[in-house]
């Protein structure tokens, strides 16, 4: 990428987008500054003995807001992590939680590391030591600051974090709620791994329930048969692409990864490709698509929906003009820079913004945290009761109509919801409501013309109300 075009940093970019929303609002400037400020940032450097040698690791945890507690946000392991990025991501978490009515403040963490260079045991040692630093400095606990997975981390790391906290504070009855995204057998919740990708699917489904919005994006009809390009087939991208193609009939025409891109206009089978990546560690030599070395160029290929699900700053001043998608759904955080956003808006490309689109993860993390502090799996008290009620209902229907209900319908009527059903239904409801809130802002404000600004207005109004109701302490 050329170094000639100077763009704002990720944090500046988020702030500029927020400023655009604040300009469209009648907001006390003092409250606006309070909302935008990052409350605290911790930087730690700690030594770990690896293969007989001492290595010093650098990590951060930023707390953007504490108007609601705990503050919530993922921890990423990446060789390019820095404080600016962590602060930007923490700010996004504040706005994201408010958009989807999750009663948390915003936080984010990162460790400067390439996890691919370390063995499992070494990563465990590093993660436990990082956890110790965060806990000792007051940046991790079930009631104040709760991490989750992000790039380079997953269930395994979350289990190590929870276990380390438990050993430090065995008397804390809620210890397991100190982190979310854990394996189900260690206090996690069904449906958390798929949650962000699932949320992307629900967000797009809701978009297609509004024909005016679909028309605004120069499309028509339903999601079925729409051509989709996905950048990044990690946790978020894989689940989004899988659900959209297998359940909604969309066609994934290209997948971009760090080592190139695959193109097939008739559709790429996501499960096959996922298996290929597991087997070979690369998308190269996948037999059912054409390989293209220059992945970034494929972002510019014609499609209905472009889903960047990898990294920030992928659509910039350099390539925004060449983007041909009609709808961009920001599964990643910050994939579009501020300047690119302005260009895309002018081109009439609709953007479903990150602060809403990828909120499925934090929404289900909220469910997991509630499950942890209530010490009970969702559905445990009600499932059999629902089954009994459904059976009574079916019997009465048969009695009144004199007709036998088919086995298929009877089993649908009598089935009690398990935890996964409840999580998916809660997530679907959250994504639908939040989209409708954002849409309402766009329809009712003359000075709001895009979904990102509308999302920030909706979010900042809620945060400002919380500051004004309680006052500044
Ligand atoms: P991940 O590490 O599981 O996946 C990232 C994928 O992107 C990997 O497959 C990686 O190979 C690929 N990638 C890396 N560099 C690339 C490049 N230059 N071009 C194309 N592909 C590239 O991470 P994830 O958890 O799926 O997160 C992806 C994005 O979604 C991040 O921006 C993250 O902050 C955001 N996000 C994640 C969650 C979550 O629950 N995991 C929640 C909200 C937002």
JSON list of C-alpha atoms in Angstrom, two decimals, residues 61-190:
[
{"chain": "A", "resi": 61, "resn": "UNK", "atom": "CA", "xyz": [-6.03, -3.03, 28.46]},
{"chain": "A", "resi": 62, "resn": "UNK", "atom": "CA", "xyz": [-8.00, 0.15, 27.77]},
{"chain": "A", "resi": 63, "resn": "UNK", "atom": "CA", "xyz": [-11.16, 1.06, 29.67]},
{"chain": "A", "resi": 64, "resn": "UNK", "atom": "CA", "xyz": [-13.06, 3.53, 27.57]},
{"chain": "A", "resi": 65, "resn": "UNK", "atom": "CA", "xyz": [-16.17, 3.87, 29.74]},
{"chain": "A", "resi": 66, "resn": "UNK", "atom": "CA", "xyz": [-17.48, 2.85, 33.13]},
{"chain": "A", "resi": 67, "resn": "UNK", "atom": "CA", "xyz": [-20.96, 4.43, 33.02]},
{"chain": "A", "resi": 68, "resn": "UNK", "atom": "CA", "xyz": [-22.10, 0.81, 33.18]},
{"chain": "A", "resi": 69, "resn": "UNK", "atom": "CA", "xyz": [-20.09, -1.96, 34.82]},
{"chain": "A", "resi": 70, "resn": "UNK", "atom": "CA", "xyz": [-18.44, -4.25, 34.07]},
{"chain": "A", "resi": 71, "resn": "UNK", "atom": "CA", "xyz": [-16.60, -2.78, 31.10]},
{"chain": "A", "resi": 72, "resn": "UNK", "atom": "CA", "xyz": [-16.50, -5.34, 28.34]},
{"chain": "A", "resi": 73, "resn": "UNK", "atom": "CA", "xyz": [-14.32, -6.11, 25.34]},
{"chain": "A", "resi": 74, "resn": "UNK", "atom": "CA", "xyz": [-12.13, -8.73, 23.73]},
{"chain": "A", "resi": 75, "resn": "UNK", "atom": "CA", "xyz": [-8.42, -9.43, 24.06]},
{"chain": "A", "resi": 76, "resn": "UNK", "atom": "CA", "xyz": [-6.51, -9.89, 20.82]},
{"chain": "A", "resi": 77, "resn": "UNK", "atom": "CA", "xyz": [-3.14, -11.51, 20.28]},
{"chain": "A", "resi": 78, "resn": "UNK", "atom": "CA", "xyz": [-1.48, -9.89, 17.28]},
{"chain": "A", "resi": 79, "resn": "UNK", "atom": "CA", "xyz": [2.05, -8.97, 16.17]},
{"chain": "A", "resi": 80, "resn": "UNK", "atom": "CA", "xyz": [0.81, -5.52, 15.04]},
{"chain": "A", "resi": 81, "resn": "UNK", "atom": "CA", "xyz": [-1.18, -4.57, 18.19]},
{"chain": "A", "resi": 82, "resn": "UNK", "atom": "CA", "xyz": [-0.60, -1.11, 19.67]},
{"chain": "A", "resi": 83, "resn": "UNK", "atom": "CA", "xyz": [-2.17, 1.29, 22.15]},
{"chain": "A", "resi": 84, "resn": "UNK", "atom": "CA", "xyz": [-3.91, 3.45, 19.52]},
{"chain": "A", "resi": 85, "resn": "UNK", "atom": "CA", "xyz": [-5.70, 0.38, 18.15]},
{"chain": "A", "resi": 86, "resn": "UNK", "atom": "CA", "xyz": [-6.67, -0.82, 21.64]},
{"chain": "A", "resi": 87, "resn": "UNK", "atom": "CA", "xyz": [-8.13, 2.58, 22.55]},
{"chain": "A", "resi": 88, "resn": "UNK", "atom": "CA", "xyz": [-10.10, 2.74, 19.28]},
{"chain": "A", "resi": 89, "resn": "UNK", "atom": "CA", "xyz": [-11.49, -0.75, 19.85]},
{"chain": "A", "resi": 90, "resn": "UNK", "atom": "CA", "xyz": [-12.39, 0.08, 23.47]},
{"chain": "A", "resi": 91, "resn": "UNK", "atom": "CA", "xyz": [-14.32, 3.17, 22.29]},
{"chain": "A", "resi": 92, "resn": "UNK", "atom": "CA", "xyz": [-16.15, 1.05, 19.71]},
{"chain": "A", "resi": 93, "resn": "UNK", "atom": "CA", "xyz": [-17.18, -1.31, 22.52]},
{"chain": "A", "resi": 94, "resn": "UNK", "atom": "CA", "xyz": [-18.81, 1.55, 24.44]},
{"chain": "A", "resi": 95, "resn": "UNK", "atom": "CA", "xyz": [-20.93, 2.56, 21.44]},
{"chain": "A", "resi": 96, "resn": "UNK", "atom": "CA", "xyz": [-21.60, -1.06, 20.47]},
{"chain": "A", "resi": 97, "resn": "UNK", "atom": "CA", "xyz": [-22.95, -2.05, 23.89]},
{"chain": "A", "resi": 98, "resn": "UNK", "atom": "CA", "xyz": [-25.27, 0.97, 23.93]},
{"chain": "A", "resi": 99, "resn": "UNK", "atom": "CA", "xyz": [-26.56, 0.24, 20.40]},
{"chain": "A", "resi": 100, "resn": "UNK", "atom": "CA", "xyz": [-27.62, -3.30, 21.32]},
{"chain": "A", "resi": 101, "resn": "UNK", "atom": "CA", "xyz": [-28.75, -2.41, 24.85]},
{"chain": "A", "resi": 102, "resn": "UNK", "atom": "CA", "xyz": [-26.09, -4.46, 26.59]},
{"chain": "A", "resi": 103, "resn": "UNK", "atom": "CA", "xyz": [-25.58, -2.80, 30.00]},
{"chain": "A", "resi": 104, "resn": "UNK", "atom": "CA", "xyz": [-21.76, -2.74, 29.93]},
{"chain": "A", "resi": 105, "resn": "UNK", "atom": "CA", "xyz": [-19.07, -0.10, 29.55]},
{"chain": "A", "resi": 106, "resn": "UNK", "atom": "CA", "xyz": [-16.45, -0.41, 26.79]},
{"chain": "A", "resi": 107, "resn": "UNK", "atom": "CA", "xyz": [-12.99, -1.94, 27.10]},
{"chain": "A", "resi": 108, "resn": "UNK", "atom": "CA", "xyz": [-10.43, -3.79, 24.96]},
{"chain": "A", "resi": 109, "resn": "UNK", "atom": "CA", "xyz": [-7.10, -5.49, 25.41]},
{"chain": "A", "resi": 110, "resn": "UNK", "atom": "CA", "xyz": [-4.21, -6.72, 23.31]},
{"chain": "A", "resi": 111, "resn": "UNK", "atom": "CA", "xyz": [-0.98, -8.62, 23.64]},
{"chain": "A", "resi": 112, "resn": "UNK", "atom": "CA", "xyz": [1.82, -7.88, 21.19]},
{"chain": "A", "resi": 113, "resn": "UNK", "atom": "CA", "xyz": [2.56, -11.42, 20.04]},
{"chain": "A", "resi": 114, "resn": "UNK", "atom": "CA", "xyz": [2.38, -13.66, 17.00]},
{"chain": "A", "resi": 115, "resn": "UNK", "atom": "CA", "xyz": [0.65, -16.71, 18.52]},
{"chain": "A", "resi": 116, "resn": "UNK", "atom": "CA", "xyz": [1.68, -18.86, 15.55]},
{"chain": "A", "resi": 117, "resn": "UNK", "atom": "CA", "xyz": [5.29, -18.74, 16.81]},
{"chain": "A", "resi": 118, "resn": "UNK", "atom": "CA", "xyz": [4.53, -20.38, 20.17]},
{"chain": "A", "resi": 119, "resn": "UNK", "atom": "CA", "xyz": [3.57, -23.86, 21.37]},
{"chain": "A", "resi": 120, "resn": "UNK", "atom": "CA", "xyz": [0.33, -24.45, 23.27]},
{"chain": "A", "resi": 121, "resn": "UNK", "atom": "CA", "xyz": [2.08, -24.74, 26.66]},
{"chain": "A", "resi": 122, "resn": "UNK", "atom": "CA", "xyz": [4.02, -21.54, 26.04]},
{"chain": "A", "resi": 123, "resn": "UNK", "atom": "CA", "xyz": [0.85, -19.64, 25.14]},
{"chain": "A", "resi": 124, "resn": "UNK", "atom": "CA", "xyz": [-0.77, -20.93, 28.31]},
{"chain": "A", "resi": 125, "resn": "UNK", "atom": "CA", "xyz": [2.15, -19.68, 30.40]},
{"chain": "A", "resi": 126, "resn": "UNK", "atom": "CA", "xyz": [2.07, -16.26, 28.67]},
{"chain": "A", "resi": 127, "resn": "UNK", "atom": "CA", "xyz": [-1.73, -15.96, 29.00]},
{"chain": "A", "resi": 128, "resn": "UNK", "atom": "CA", "xyz": [-1.71, -16.87, 32.69]},
{"chain": "A", "resi": 129, "resn": "UNK", "atom": "CA", "xyz": [1.06, -14.33, 33.35]},
{"chain": "A", "resi": 130, "resn": "UNK", "atom": "CA", "xyz": [-0.80, -11.62, 31.36]},
{"chain": "A", "resi": 131, "resn": "UNK", "atom": "CA", "xyz": [-3.95, -12.42, 33.38]},
{"chain": "A", "resi": 132, "resn": "UNK", "atom": "CA", "xyz": [-2.01, -11.98, 36.62]},
{"chain": "A", "resi": 133, "resn": "UNK", "atom": "CA", "xyz": [-0.88, -8.53, 35.48]},
{"chain": "A", "resi": 134, "resn": "UNK", "atom": "CA", "xyz": [-4.42, -7.48, 34.54]},
{"chain": "A", "resi": 135, "resn": "UNK", "atom": "CA", "xyz": [-5.98, -8.80, 37.77]},
{"chain": "A", "resi": 136, "resn": "UNK", "atom": "CA", "xyz": [-3.32, -7.32, 40.08]},
{"chain": "A", "resi": 137, "resn": "UNK", "atom": "CA", "xyz": [-3.71, -3.90, 38.44]},
{"chain": "A", "resi": 138, "resn": "UNK", "atom": "CA", "xyz": [-7.52, -3.92, 38.74]},
{"chain": "A", "resi": 139, "resn": "UNK", "atom": "CA", "xyz": [-8.19, -4.46, 35.02]},
{"chain": "A", "resi": 140, "resn": "UNK", "atom": "CA", "xyz": [-9.95, -7.83, 35.22]},
{"chain": "A", "resi": 141, "resn": "UNK", "atom": "CA", "xyz": [-12.77, -9.04, 37.48]},
{"chain": "A", "resi": 142, "resn": "UNK", "atom": "CA", "xyz": [-16.38, -10.26, 37.09]},
{"chain": "A", "resi": 143, "resn": "UNK", "atom": "CA", "xyz": [-17.77, -6.96, 38.35]},
{"chain": "A", "resi": 144, "resn": "UNK", "atom": "CA", "xyz": [-15.46, -4.39, 36.75]},
{"chain": "A", "resi": 145, "resn": "UNK", "atom": "CA", "xyz": [-13.75, -5.61, 33.59]},
{"chain": "A", "resi": 146, "resn": "UNK", "atom": "CA", "xyz": [-14.58, -8.75, 31.63]},
{"chain": "A", "resi": 147, "resn": "UNK", "atom": "CA", "xyz": [-12.57, -9.77, 28.52]},
{"chain": "A", "resi": 148, "resn": "UNK", "atom": "CA", "xyz": [-13.69, -12.04, 25.64]},
{"chain": "A", "resi": 149, "resn": "UNK", "atom": "CA", "xyz": [-12.03, -13.58, 22.56]},
{"chain": "A", "resi": 150, "resn": "UNK", "atom": "CA", "xyz": [-10.91, -11.53, 19.57]},
{"chain": "A", "resi": 151, "resn": "UNK", "atom": "CA", "xyz": [-8.31, -11.96, 16.82]},
{"chain": "A", "resi": 152, "resn": "UNK", "atom": "CA", "xyz": [-5.79, -14.64, 17.80]},
{"chain": "A", "resi": 153, "resn": "UNK", "atom": "CA", "xyz": [-7.64, -15.75, 20.95]},
{"chain": "A", "resi": 154, "resn": "UNK", "atom": "CA", "xyz": [-10.50, -18.17, 21.53]},
{"chain": "A", "resi": 155, "resn": "UNK", "atom": "CA", "xyz": [-12.15, -20.47, 24.07]},
{"chain": "A", "resi": 156, "resn": "UNK", "atom": "CA", "xyz": [-8.84, -21.97, 25.13]},
{"chain": "A", "resi": 157, "resn": "UNK", "atom": "CA", "xyz": [-7.31, -18.64, 26.18]},
{"chain": "A", "resi": 158, "resn": "UNK", "atom": "CA", "xyz": [-10.54, -17.65, 27.95]},
{"chain": "A", "resi": 159, "resn": "UNK", "atom": "CA", "xyz": [-10.48, -20.92, 29.95]},
{"chain": "A", "resi": 160, "resn": "UNK", "atom": "CA", "xyz": [-6.87, -20.19, 31.04]},
{"chain": "A", "resi": 161, "resn": "UNK", "atom": "CA", "xyz": [-7.86, -16.66, 32.09]},
{"chain": "A", "resi": 162, "resn": "UNK", "atom": "CA", "xyz": [-10.86, -17.92, 34.13]},
{"chain": "A", "resi": 163, "resn": "UNK", "atom": "CA", "xyz": [-8.76, -20.62, 35.76]},
{"chain": "A", "resi": 164, "resn": "UNK", "atom": "CA", "xyz": [-5.99, -18.17, 36.72]},
{"chain": "A", "resi": 165, "resn": "UNK", "atom": "CA", "xyz": [-8.54, -15.77, 38.24]},
{"chain": "A", "resi": 166, "resn": "UNK", "atom": "CA", "xyz": [-10.15, -18.65, 40.16]},
{"chain": "A", "resi": 167, "resn": "UNK", "atom": "CA", "xyz": [-6.80, -19.58, 41.73]},
{"chain": "A", "resi": 168, "resn": "UNK", "atom": "CA", "xyz": [-6.24, -15.96, 42.76]},
{"chain": "A", "resi": 169, "resn": "UNK", "atom": "CA", "xyz": [-9.76, -15.40, 44.16]},
{"chain": "A", "resi": 170, "resn": "UNK", "atom": "CA", "xyz": [-11.30, -18.80, 45.04]},
{"chain": "A", "resi": 171, "resn": "UNK", "atom": "CA", "xyz": [-13.66, -17.05, 47.47]},
{"chain": "A", "resi": 172, "resn": "UNK", "atom": "CA", "xyz": [-15.23, -15.00, 44.65]},
{"chain": "A", "resi": 173, "resn": "UNK", "atom": "CA", "xyz": [-18.43, -16.94, 44.01]},
{"chain": "A", "resi": 174, "resn": "UNK", "atom": "CA", "xyz": [-18.73, -15.33, 40.57]},
{"chain": "A", "resi": 175, "resn": "UNK", "atom": "CA", "xyz": [-15.15, -16.07, 39.49]},
{"chain": "A", "resi": 176, "resn": "UNK", "atom": "CA", "xyz": [-16.25, -17.81, 36.29]},
{"chain": "A", "resi": 177, "resn": "UNK", "atom": "CA", "xyz": [-17.90, -14.55, 35.10]},
{"chain": "A", "resi": 178, "resn": "UNK", "atom": "CA", "xyz": [-14.48, -12.81, 34.95]},
{"chain": "A", "resi": 179, "resn": "UNK", "atom": "CA", "xyz": [-14.26, -13.63, 31.24]},
{"chain": "A", "resi": 180, "resn": "UNK", "atom": "CA", "xyz": [-16.71, -14.71, 28.50]},
{"chain": "A", "resi": 181, "resn": "UNK", "atom": "CA", "xyz": [-16.29, -16.88, 25.44]},
{"chain": "A", "resi": 182, "resn": "UNK", "atom": "CA", "xyz": [-15.24, -19.87, 27.59]},
{"chain": "A", "resi": 183, "resn": "UNK", "atom": "CA", "xyz": [-15.78, -23.50, 26.57]},
{"chain": "A", "resi": 184, "resn": "UNK", "atom": "CA", "xyz": [-19.31, -24.66, 27.52]},
{"chain": "A", "resi": 185, "resn": "UNK", "atom": "CA", "xyz": [-17.92, -27.23, 29.97]},
{"chain": "A", "resi": 186, "resn": "UNK", "atom": "CA", "xyz": [-16.04, -24.42, 31.77]},
{"chain": "A", "resi": 187, "resn": "UNK", "atom": "CA", "xyz": [-18.95, -22.00, 32.22]},
{"chain": "A", "resi": 188, "resn": "UNK", "atom": "CA", "xyz": [-19.37, -20.91, 28.60]},
{"chain": "A", "resi": 189, "resn": "UNK", "atom": "CA", "xyz": [-22.69, -20.66, 26.83]},
{"chain": "A", "resi": 190, "resn": "UNK", "atom": "CA", "xyz": [-24.06, -22.57, 23.84]}
]
